[in-house]
Amino acid sequence: MDNICISILASAWRGVWAVDRENRFIFFNKGMEDISGLRSDDLMGKDLLLLLPDQKIMDEVHFRELFHKAREKLTPVHYSLLPIITIQGELKEQSGQLLPLLNENGAYAGMVGTVEHFSTKKISTGLGEDELAEKKLDVIYRNSPVVAFLWRPQPGWPVVFVSENISRFGYQAEEFTSGRMLYSDMVYPEDLSTLTAEVSDFEQREQIYFTREYRIVTRYGEIRWVTERSMLARDEKGGPSYYQGIIIDITHIKEIDNALKESEKKYRLIFENSPLGIFNFDKDGTVTHCNDKIAEILGIPKEKIIGFNMNISLRDEKMKAAFNEVLLLRQGHFEGEYRSHGNGKTAYIKVDYSPNISDDGTLLGGVGIVEDIGERKIAEEKLREYAEELSKINKELQSVDRMKNELLSNVSHELRTPLTSIKGYSDLLMEGTLGEMNYQQLKAVSTVIRNAERLRRLVDSLLYVSMAEVEAIKYDFSKVDIPEVIDNAVTDMAMPITEKKIDVLRHVQENLPQIEGDAKKITDMLTNVLDNAVKFTPSKGKISIFAKKEEKMVHISLEDNGIGIPEDLLPHLFQKFYQIDPSIRRKYGGTGLGLFICKNIVEAHKGKIWIESEKSKGTTVHILLPILQGDK
């Protein structure tokens, strides 16, 4: 009968194995030998779980969890696409079941494992590629953020195994496995006693999975936060046998979390101590938070302000009209006398409403700022008696305005010096000149470079405007190659273009005539135009740049498939500080100076610039620049 059962098992599945209640192999059929490359005679009586590292199960922790789940619940567990590297070096993905065996009393007596399906995947091909693939996998493994451990549940947690990428913390695996170091030697001293107590309590509660966050100290004395996720294997009496788990460096996440908490603390400090009344409201117009100052201004307790619905209960028509602007995703403003229907108090106030808009353009709520302008109103009445004096002051202010422009110019110059250093050293870091960096560091430096470049363009814009105010802009005219200018502008915008995966196409006429101009300012002008196109073009969008000769002019046009501009707004786009509406500024950023500067530069070259656009379909900017005299 036993032989019949064995034959049925062997024919029902591709592979079958079985272990007794101590996890020792008692059966391993021919199908399993073919799949794994292991021999039945070599396995009988050996512990399955202790053999897992030799079998190179690539998701060993997951397999152990499934095994213990089936054993604890006494119910079958299915597993799918479990990756295993055989002793011949083949990568196989297996699917099957774990079937608990029960004795006559219904207690656990062992486990049967079946393989229903398996597939072999080729790791590498070609002469020498096996070794190359192994090296690549090793590089990936060593750079993995996950460090694997096998600990004994003894004082100090002696280490039986640790993955080689423990070197990310400055240690070598052999230091631990040789016994020269215990795992506890790496734990930050202030966290060790707490961690020890938690582990001891965990073992007493007869649980399997242990998860904690604590600090470790690297070989170089640096303190790092890690999260540990371990599984405790227990012996037949339920006592701790060994721990197997992983630790992951979460220092960066902790830093972000601490920064958010600090930011929230600062926000709360400003919110509560502001000389202005501040309140938040949801998308329905119900006040959700407010500070003490607004209660003081209106003479109403905070508990009556919170929960007040402005959309339903506001009686003052002018104030309600200002609030209704928020519902239209615009800023609202009210200024005047307001009588509270809660206590009848009259106050002269100024209220500014600002909508909170999600990335998809829907209203999330908003914020209101209330200022008591009663004293200001009294002052305004008195100021009307001093019109003559104000006229004199106005002349003095004109002088101050000139000083402001000079100050702005000087500050802009001073800002450019540190920006040059920031950009230069950041470029060195990105290039690896100052040493190799990990992915998170590269990502952070990339952000610094992008924002430094953005700040540089802003400083240049402010400097240009300040110099334009005093008519101090100088142009250095020489021969300019338009294809080179286009290349330089695209290079300047390479980072945001790459981040948004925008396809930039160039259609430049061969042997395009030169123009006479200031190459730097023409490049700045085209970079500003391209910056706008990138900003308002969706991810994976397209921008096309055309350049051709038209009579005595070079015609440059830059076409995008972005959000477009309403036709009635096109005549205003070249005004200083003009932007379509506040929601565009909040979503896309910008100062409203870019097109103003572009127009000034083009006109200084005796050229022309204009825009054609259709809302939701895209925008085309046209630029005409005179050809160099004598050039054909």
XYZ file of C-alpha atoms in Angstrom:
632
model
C 0.000 0.000 0.000
C 2.836 2.412 0.840
C 4.351 1.815 -2.605
C 0.988 2.543 -4.230
C 0.682 5.855 -2.300
C 4.198 6.805 -3.298
C 3.416 6.052 -6.962
C 0.280 8.189 -6.797
C 2.173 11.088 -5.257
C 4.959 10.836 -7.824
C 2.551 10.799 -10.755
C 0.186 13.531 -9.447
C 2.856 16.244 -9.326
C 6.089 17.095 -11.122
C 7.980 16.779 -7.882
C 7.203 15.634 -4.306
C 9.179 15.776 -1.051
C 8.272 15.150 2.583
C 9.747 15.893 6.024
C 8.824 14.638 9.502
C 7.763 16.880 12.429
C 11.455 17.721 13.081
C 11.773 18.948 9.465
C 14.012 15.974 8.484
C 13.697 14.632 4.938
C 11.870 11.302 4.696
C 10.963 11.360 0.990
C 12.400 13.021 -2.154
C 11.150 11.616 -5.471
C 12.837 11.351 -8.860
C 10.986 14.455 -10.132
C 12.523 16.543 -7.360
C 15.970 15.176 -8.176
C 15.526 16.279 -11.795
C 14.244 19.742 -10.800
C 16.772 20.539 -8.057
C 19.848 18.571 -9.151
C 20.037 17.080 -5.598
C 20.106 13.352 -4.784
C 17.572 11.692 -2.497
C 20.225 9.590 -0.749
C 22.169 12.726 0.217
C 19.106 14.379 1.794
C 17.443 11.699 3.905
C 17.493 12.613 7.595
C 18.762 16.161 7.018
C 16.958 19.340 8.167
C 15.094 21.084 5.322
C 15.324 24.569 6.830
C 19.053 24.294 7.500
C 19.631 23.248 3.873
C 17.846 26.283 2.390
C 20.994 28.476 2.002
C 22.723 25.630 0.084
C 19.749 25.373 -2.251
C 19.976 29.145 -2.947
C 16.288 29.915 -2.524
C 16.322 33.591 -3.519
C 13.268 34.484 -1.380
C 14.125 32.316 1.596
C 12.359 34.486 4.186
C 9.097 34.244 2.218
C 9.403 30.425 1.943
C 10.039 30.105 5.685
C 6.973 32.262 6.387
C 4.817 30.036 4.172
C 6.229 26.874 5.795
C 5.466 28.106 9.319
C 2.037 29.342 8.261
C 1.122 25.894 6.946
C 2.534 24.273 10.108
C 0.776 26.649 12.545
C -2.588 26.750 10.753
C -2.501 23.051 9.732
C -3.910 24.040 6.340
C -2.424 23.741 2.824
C -0.526 26.791 1.512
C 0.058 27.487 -2.183
C 3.239 29.188 -3.388
C 3.878 30.649 -6.843
C 6.999 31.491 -8.879
C 9.461 30.827 -6.042
C 12.942 31.499 -7.548
C 15.635 28.843 -6.892
C 19.167 28.524 -8.265
C 20.112 24.827 -8.626
C 23.578 23.414 -7.923
C 24.130 23.461 -11.703
C 23.621 27.243 -11.647
C 20.207 27.239 -13.366
C 17.516 29.720 -12.293
C 14.152 27.960 -11.871
C 10.781 29.326 -10.818
C 8.578 26.806 -8.994
C 4.893 26.736 -8.094
C 3.303 24.214 -5.800
C 1.799 23.537 -2.387
C 2.822 22.854 1.205
C 0.542 20.162 2.697
C 0.699 19.580 6.503
C 0.578 15.917 7.625
C -1.562 15.106 10.691
C -1.348 12.083 13.015
C -4.330 10.121 14.323
C -4.883 12.779 17.007
C -4.993 15.609 14.478
C -1.585 16.996 15.552
C 1.198 18.083 13.189
C 3.283 15.139 12.008
C 5.268 16.544 9.103
C 5.008 18.366 5.783
C 4.621 17.319 2.155
C 5.834 19.701 -0.533
C 4.708 19.452 -4.128
C 5.937 21.096 -7.316
C 3.060 21.571 -9.769
C 4.947 23.639 -12.301
C 8.467 24.846 -12.868
C 10.280 26.779 -15.579
C 13.979 27.199 -16.285
C 15.281 30.678 -17.083
C 18.578 31.284 -18.834
C 20.862 33.389 -16.675
C 23.470 34.103 -19.356
C 24.661 32.933 -22.775
C 27.903 33.036 -24.726
C 31.510 32.437 -23.858
C 32.468 34.199 -20.619
C 28.957 35.620 -20.022
C 28.261 33.363 -17.006
C 31.121 34.931 -15.108
C 30.080 38.421 -16.263
C 26.468 37.843 -15.195
C 27.621 36.563 -11.808
C 29.708 39.697 -11.316
C 26.770 41.906 -12.294
C 24.480 40.086 -9.886
C 27.119 40.434 -7.194
C 27.330 44.198 -7.808
C 23.535 44.469 -7.550
C 23.538 42.359 -4.406
C 26.313 44.296 -2.743
C 24.513 47.581 -3.453
C 21.185 46.280 -2.166
C 19.811 48.233 0.823
C 18.860 44.907 2.458
C 21.434 43.200 4.717
C 20.582 39.585 5.622
C 21.492 38.022 9.020
C 21.249 34.688 10.861
C 21.537 35.154 14.649
C 21.623 32.821 17.621
C 19.230 33.763 20.491
C 22.090 34.107 22.969
C 23.505 37.136 24.840
C 24.815 39.672 22.344
C 23.213 37.721 19.447
C 26.160 35.801 17.898
C 26.029 35.898 14.101
C 26.030 32.650 12.098
C 25.652 34.334 8.705
C 25.600 37.899 7.371
C 25.481 39.008 3.742
C 28.564 40.619 2.252
C 26.840 43.992 1.810
C 27.265 44.563 5.538
C 30.227 46.480 4.107
C 27.806 49.375 3.462
C 28.201 50.037 7.200
C 31.983 49.642 7.064
C 32.108 46.109 8.513
C 33.231 42.814 6.988
C 31.083 39.671 7.199
C 33.986 37.657 8.585
C 34.200 39.930 11.665
C 30.794 38.654 12.750
C 30.871 35.030 11.589
C 34.289 34.485 13.220
C 32.904 35.577 16.583
C 35.169 38.639 16.914
C 32.034 40.802 16.879
C 28.523 40.210 18.177
C 25.525 41.802 16.544
C 24.965 43.825 19.733
C 28.405 45.449 19.205
C 26.896 47.301 16.258
C 23.735 48.516 18.066
C 23.790 52.135 19.254
C 24.473 51.982 23.047
C 21.447 54.117 23.991
C 19.142 51.719 22.109
C 20.741 48.419 23.207
C 19.025 47.960 26.581
C 15.586 48.728 25.135
C 16.168 46.399 22.179
C 17.379 43.618 24.472
C 14.272 43.933 26.655
C 11.977 43.913 23.605
C 13.648 40.782 22.180
C 13.373 39.008 25.524
C 9.695 39.923 25.817
C 9.135 38.800 22.220
C 10.637 35.366 22.895
C 8.464 34.895 26.006
C 5.296 35.652 24.032
C 6.026 32.757 21.656
C 5.643 34.873 18.537
C 7.424 34.265 15.224
C 7.942 37.626 13.520
C 9.911 40.477 15.091
C 9.930 44.011 13.646
C 11.630 47.037 15.217
C 13.367 50.314 14.339
C 16.556 51.279 16.148
C 19.966 52.847 15.598
C 23.299 51.241 14.766
C 26.836 52.623 14.695
C 28.916 52.172 11.556
C 32.620 51.317 11.539
C 33.251 55.062 11.030
C 31.220 56.116 14.077
C 28.254 57.320 12.052
C 24.811 56.729 13.585
C 22.264 55.189 11.166
C 18.618 54.217 11.631
C 17.633 50.699 10.520
C 14.437 48.678 10.479
C 14.739 44.996 11.359
C 12.331 42.271 10.241
C 13.197 38.853 11.606
C 11.657 35.414 11.940
C 12.341 33.355 15.040
C 12.651 29.610 14.446
C 11.657 27.614 17.518
C 12.603 24.106 18.572
C 10.122 21.294 19.273
C 9.624 22.571 22.825
C 8.790 26.057 21.592
C 12.053 27.572 22.720
C 14.041 30.006 20.514
C 16.343 28.201 18.064
C 17.678 30.936 15.790
C 16.713 34.261 14.190
C 16.773 34.882 10.480
C 16.023 38.327 9.106
C 17.039 41.505 7.388
C 17.920 45.089 8.288
C 17.354 48.067 5.990
C 18.913 51.523 6.319
C 16.018 53.989 6.831
C 18.103 56.984 7.933
C 16.965 59.080 4.976
C 13.310 58.314 5.731
C 13.839 59.281 9.366
C 15.481 62.548 8.323
C 12.539 63.363 6.077
C 10.103 62.489 8.865
C 11.975 64.695 11.338
C 12.067 67.518 8.802
C 8.308 67.232 8.317
C 7.752 67.320 12.072
C 10.008 70.363 12.373
C 8.185 72.035 9.487
C 4.844 71.307 11.130
C 6.144 72.726 14.401
C 7.243 75.935 12.682
C 3.924 76.183 10.858
C 2.057 75.763 14.129
C 4.226 78.439 15.757
C 3.508 80.890 12.946
C -0.180 79.938 12.847
C -0.767 80.450 16.551
C 1.381 83.572 16.996
C 0.542 85.431 13.804
C -0.610 89.063 14.202
C -3.208 88.179 11.540
C -6.279 86.031 11.924
C -5.833 82.753 10.016
C -8.406 80.068 9.303
C -8.623 76.971 7.116
C -11.757 75.702 5.433
C -12.708 72.600 3.466
C -14.102 72.370 -0.072
C -17.638 72.942 1.248
C -16.654 76.208 2.966
C -16.697 74.873 6.543
C -14.018 76.309 8.853
C -11.821 73.471 10.152
C -9.061 75.388 12.014
C -8.455 78.928 13.207
C -6.047 80.778 15.491
C -6.750 82.920 18.555
C -6.160 86.184 16.687
C -9.213 85.821 14.450
C -11.363 85.204 17.532
C -9.963 88.412 19.010
C -10.605 90.425 15.826
C -14.199 89.227 15.391
C -14.976 88.970 19.105
C -16.255 85.402 18.682
C -14.965 82.316 20.580
C -12.904 79.882 18.505
C -15.341 77.055 19.152
C -18.061 79.026 17.368
C -15.826 79.928 14.422
C -14.755 76.313 13.837
C -17.629 74.589 12.054
C -19.013 77.829 10.608
C -20.042 77.286 6.978
C -19.249 80.381 4.899
C -21.006 79.026 1.839
C -24.315 78.808 3.721
C -24.153 81.224 6.648
C -22.276 84.324 5.400
C -24.779 87.217 5.310
C -22.570 90.065 4.110
C -23.033 90.035 0.310
C -19.615 91.572 -0.470
C -17.775 89.145 1.765
C -19.708 86.203 0.328
C -18.868 87.384 -3.204
C -15.184 87.376 -2.200
C -15.513 83.842 -0.822
C -17.298 82.649 -3.964
C -14.141 83.479 -5.936
C -12.483 80.541 -4.159
C -15.176 78.205 -5.468
C -14.132 79.385 -8.941
C -10.485 78.520 -8.066
C -9.530 82.194 -7.815
C -8.337 84.422 -4.986
C -10.990 86.491 -3.248
C -10.619 89.824 -1.463
C -12.866 91.777 0.890
C -12.134 95.033 2.633
C -14.554 97.124 4.613
C -16.914 97.204 7.552
C -18.135 93.837 8.749
C -20.795 93.211 11.363
C -20.672 89.830 13.025
C -24.122 88.271 13.347
C -22.794 86.291 16.313
C -22.370 89.248 18.665
C -23.184 92.306 16.574
C -19.598 93.619 16.802
C -18.552 95.929 13.960
C -14.979 95.853 12.730
C -13.064 97.227 9.776
C -11.309 94.192 8.358
C -9.474 92.978 5.288
C -9.948 89.349 4.259
C -7.990 87.481 1.570
C -9.175 84.051 0.494
C -6.825 81.652 -1.318
C -7.955 78.298 -2.772
C -6.089 75.051 -2.129
C -6.044 73.264 -5.491
C -5.008 69.650 -6.101
C -2.693 68.585 -8.916
C -5.686 67.581 -11.028
C -7.256 71.038 -10.634
C -9.997 70.236 -8.106
C -10.724 72.371 -5.045
C -9.543 70.873 -1.746
C -10.443 73.861 0.420
C -8.557 77.040 1.202
C -7.167 79.500 3.695
C -8.370 82.896 4.830
C -6.262 85.732 6.236
C -8.066 88.354 8.316
C -6.518 91.690 9.272
C -8.014 94.289 11.581
C -7.664 97.533 9.603
C -9.623 99.762 11.990
C -6.540 101.717 13.025
C -5.437 101.891 9.419
C -8.777 103.430 8.467
C -8.311 106.124 11.097
C -4.807 106.772 9.829
C -6.067 107.031 6.247
C -8.543 109.700 7.269
C -5.744 111.731 8.826
C -3.471 111.233 5.830
C -6.012 112.865 3.546
C -5.236 116.211 5.385
C -1.596 115.907 4.256
C -1.910 115.709 0.467
C 0.696 118.398 -0.091
C 3.201 116.725 2.157
C 2.578 113.398 0.456
C 3.424 114.954 -2.873
C 6.853 115.858 -1.563
C 7.257 112.409 -0.079
C 6.371 110.919 -3.463
C 9.349 112.659 -5.050
C 11.572 111.253 -2.348
C 10.124 107.826 -3.009
C 11.124 108.098 -6.648
C 14.659 108.544 -5.464
C 14.237 105.524 -3.198
C 12.948 103.572 -6.190
C 16.165 104.284 -8.032
C 18.082 103.162 -4.966
C 15.948 100.019 -4.944
C 16.926 99.251 -8.509
C 20.585 99.776 -7.682
C 20.246 97.571 -4.593
C 18.483 94.888 -6.628
C 21.249 94.994 -9.190
C 23.947 94.704 -6.501
C 22.134 91.878 -4.702
C 21.684 90.004 -7.991
C 25.415 90.285 -8.668
C 26.189 89.041 -5.142
C 23.813 86.092 -5.548
C 25.476 84.945 -8.736
C 28.844 84.344 -7.012
C 27.682 81.640 -4.529
C 25.403 80.160 -7.194
C 28.433 79.601 -9.412
C 30.134 77.677 -6.598
C 26.998 75.651 -5.813
C 26.542 74.699 -9.471
C 30.246 73.918 -9.979
C 30.660 71.666 -6.966
C 27.319 69.962 -7.640
C 28.478 69.167 -11.182
C 31.690 67.684 -9.753
C 29.622 65.492 -7.425
C 27.374 64.314 -10.286
C 30.405 63.493 -12.453
C 31.927 61.422 -9.643
C 35.042 63.596 -9.500
C 34.723 63.863 -5.710
C 33.858 60.193 -5.223
C 31.104 57.753 -6.093
C 27.619 58.371 -4.674
C 24.605 56.153 -4.140
C 21.264 56.598 -5.916
C 19.689 58.751 -3.203
C 22.728 61.043 -3.110
C 22.728 61.385 -6.905
C 19.015 62.166 -6.809
C 19.584 64.835 -4.129
C 22.491 66.435 -6.034
C 20.394 66.382 -9.206
C 17.711 68.352 -7.348
C 20.335 70.862 -6.159
C 21.628 71.355 -9.718
C 18.141 71.768 -11.156
C 17.109 74.317 -8.537
C 20.449 76.132 -8.682
C 19.991 76.533 -12.428
C 16.432 77.696 -11.852
C 17.640 80.220 -9.264
C 20.381 81.405 -11.615
C 17.825 82.144 -14.314
C 15.684 83.982 -11.760
C 18.653 86.084 -10.623
C 19.529 86.849 -14.244
C 15.935 87.904 -14.855
C 15.892 90.208 -11.837
C 19.256 91.648 -12.836
C 18.032 92.273 -16.375
C 14.862 94.020 -15.155
C 16.748 96.174 -12.642
C 19.238 97.249 -15.311
C 16.423 97.889 -17.778
C 14.827 100.272 -15.272
C 17.926 102.469 -15.346
C 18.605 101.809 -19.039
C 21.960 100.219 -18.241
C 21.736 97.074 -20.358
C 24.698 96.635 -22.705
C 24.822 94.350 -25.724
C 27.963 92.777 -27.181
C 27.156 92.349 -30.886
C 29.053 89.866 -33.040
C 28.359 87.094 -35.546
C 25.949 84.529 -34.120
C 25.165 81.013 -35.420
C 21.515 80.232 -34.715
C 21.984 76.384 -34.717
C 24.601 76.785 -31.981
C 22.247 79.004 -29.957
C 19.497 76.372 -30.258
C 21.906 73.618 -29.123
C 23.004 75.696 -26.115
C 19.397 76.417 -25.067
C 18.460 72.729 -25.276
C 21.569 71.816 -23.258
C 20.628 74.382 -20.586
C 17.202 72.754 -20.260
C 18.462 69.158 -20.521
C 17.649 68.203 -16.936
C 13.930 69.197 -16.842
C 13.509 67.866 -20.412
C 14.918 64.490 -19.316
C 12.887 64.396 -16.088
C 9.619 64.974 -17.970
C 10.705 62.613 -20.810
C 9.873 65.265 -23.403
C 10.866 64.593 -27.014
C 12.638 67.677 -28.447
C 12.795 67.688 -32.247
C 14.983 70.109 -34.222
C 14.273 71.138 -37.810
C 17.060 73.573 -38.701
C 17.670 74.627 -42.305
C 21.133 73.750 -43.598
C 23.555 76.639 -44.198
C 21.361 78.974 -42.182
C 22.718 82.576 -42.417
C 24.283 84.168 -39.363
C 22.757 87.106 -37.509
C 24.439 90.021 -35.782
C 23.685 89.941 -32.094
C 24.662 89.232 -28.508
C 25.057 85.435 -28.404
C 24.550 85.153 -24.645
C 21.387 87.238 -24.574
C 19.960 85.474 -27.637
C 20.660 82.151 -25.865
C 19.023 83.454 -22.659
C 16.014 84.566 -24.685
C 15.584 81.178 -26.377
C 16.182 79.342 -23.070
C 13.352 81.382 -21.496
C 11.027 80.420 -24.343
C 12.050 76.740 -24.103
C 11.649 76.840 -20.291
C 8.022 77.934 -20.725
C 7.420 75.201 -23.295
C 8.871 72.508 -21.001
C 6.940 73.856 -18.005
C 3.538 73.714 -19.721
C 4.108 70.539 -21.776
C 2.915 67.299 -20.139
C 5.267 64.406 -19.401
C 6.238 62.435 -22.532
C 5.077 65.380 -24.630
C 6.766 66.861 -27.711
C 8.501 70.161 -28.485
C 9.586 71.057 -32.034
C 12.136 73.788 -32.834
C 12.214 75.172 -36.388
C 14.725 77.619 -37.908
C 14.778 78.819 -41.538
C 15.606 81.841 -43.680
C 12.706 84.085 -44.696
C 13.753 86.977 -46.955
C 16.144 89.085 -44.840
C 15.244 87.430 -41.549
C 15.885 84.189 -39.695
C 12.570 82.759 -38.532
C 12.754 80.653 -35.336
C 9.594 78.967 -34.085
C 9.159 76.780 -31.036
C 6.047 74.580 -30.975
C 4.728 72.511 -28.038
C 1.679 70.347 -27.373
C 1.087 71.774 -23.890
C -1.948 73.314 -22.166
C -2.251 76.255 -24.558
C -3.403 79.855 -23.882
C -6.848 81.467 -24.388
C -6.806 83.788 -27.413
C -8.001 86.873 -25.499
C -4.968 86.687 -23.185
C -2.298 86.559 -25.902
C -1.843 90.390 -26.164
C -0.924 90.611 -22.453
C 1.716 87.886 -22.280
C 4.705 90.203 -22.835
C 3.808 92.528 -19.961
C 6.127 92.599 -16.969
C 5.047 90.277 -14.123
C 2.004 89.130 -16.109
C 0.677 85.615 -15.572
C -2.574 84.085 -16.788
C -4.037 83.481 -13.302
C -2.834 82.635 -9.765
C -3.593 78.916 -10.108
C -1.129 78.667 -13.026
C 1.576 80.347 -10.937
C 0.981 77.988 -8.001
C 1.016 74.885 -10.167
C 3.861 75.714 -12.560
C 5.832 78.461 -10.778
C 7.448 81.460 -12.463
C 7.746 85.213 -11.970
C 6.027 86.568 -15.064
C 9.301 88.117 -16.286
C 10.409 85.580 -18.906
C 8.424 86.775 -21.938
C 8.891 90.428 -20.954
C 12.665 89.901 -21.076
C 12.417 87.926 -24.348
C 10.539 90.785 -26.009
C 13.119 93.354 -24.852
C 16.033 91.249 -26.146
C 14.385 90.577 -29.524
C 13.455 94.241 -30.026
C 16.993 95.292 -29.060
C 18.099 93.174 -32.036
C 15.500 94.911 -34.252
C 13.484 91.719 -34.435
C 9.938 90.663 -33.681
C 8.346 88.091 -31.365
C 4.744 86.888 -31.181
C 2.720 83.929 -29.949
C 0.067 81.733 -31.513
C -1.875 79.357 -29.278
C -5.016 77.309 -28.894
C -6.184 76.281 -25.434
C -5.602 72.588 -24.610
C -3.796 72.033 -27.943
C -0.460 73.809 -27.626
C 1.495 77.001 -28.222
C 3.918 78.262 -30.876
C 6.337 81.134 -30.228
C 7.662 82.909 -33.344
C 10.888 84.944 -33.419
C 12.244 86.969 -36.334
C 15.860 88.210 -36.250
C 17.624 90.218 -39.012
C 20.286 88.415 -41.044
C 23.836 89.761 -40.819
C 24.361 92.452 -43.457
C 26.206 91.075 -46.475
C 25.217 87.501 -45.585
C 22.939 85.711 -48.054
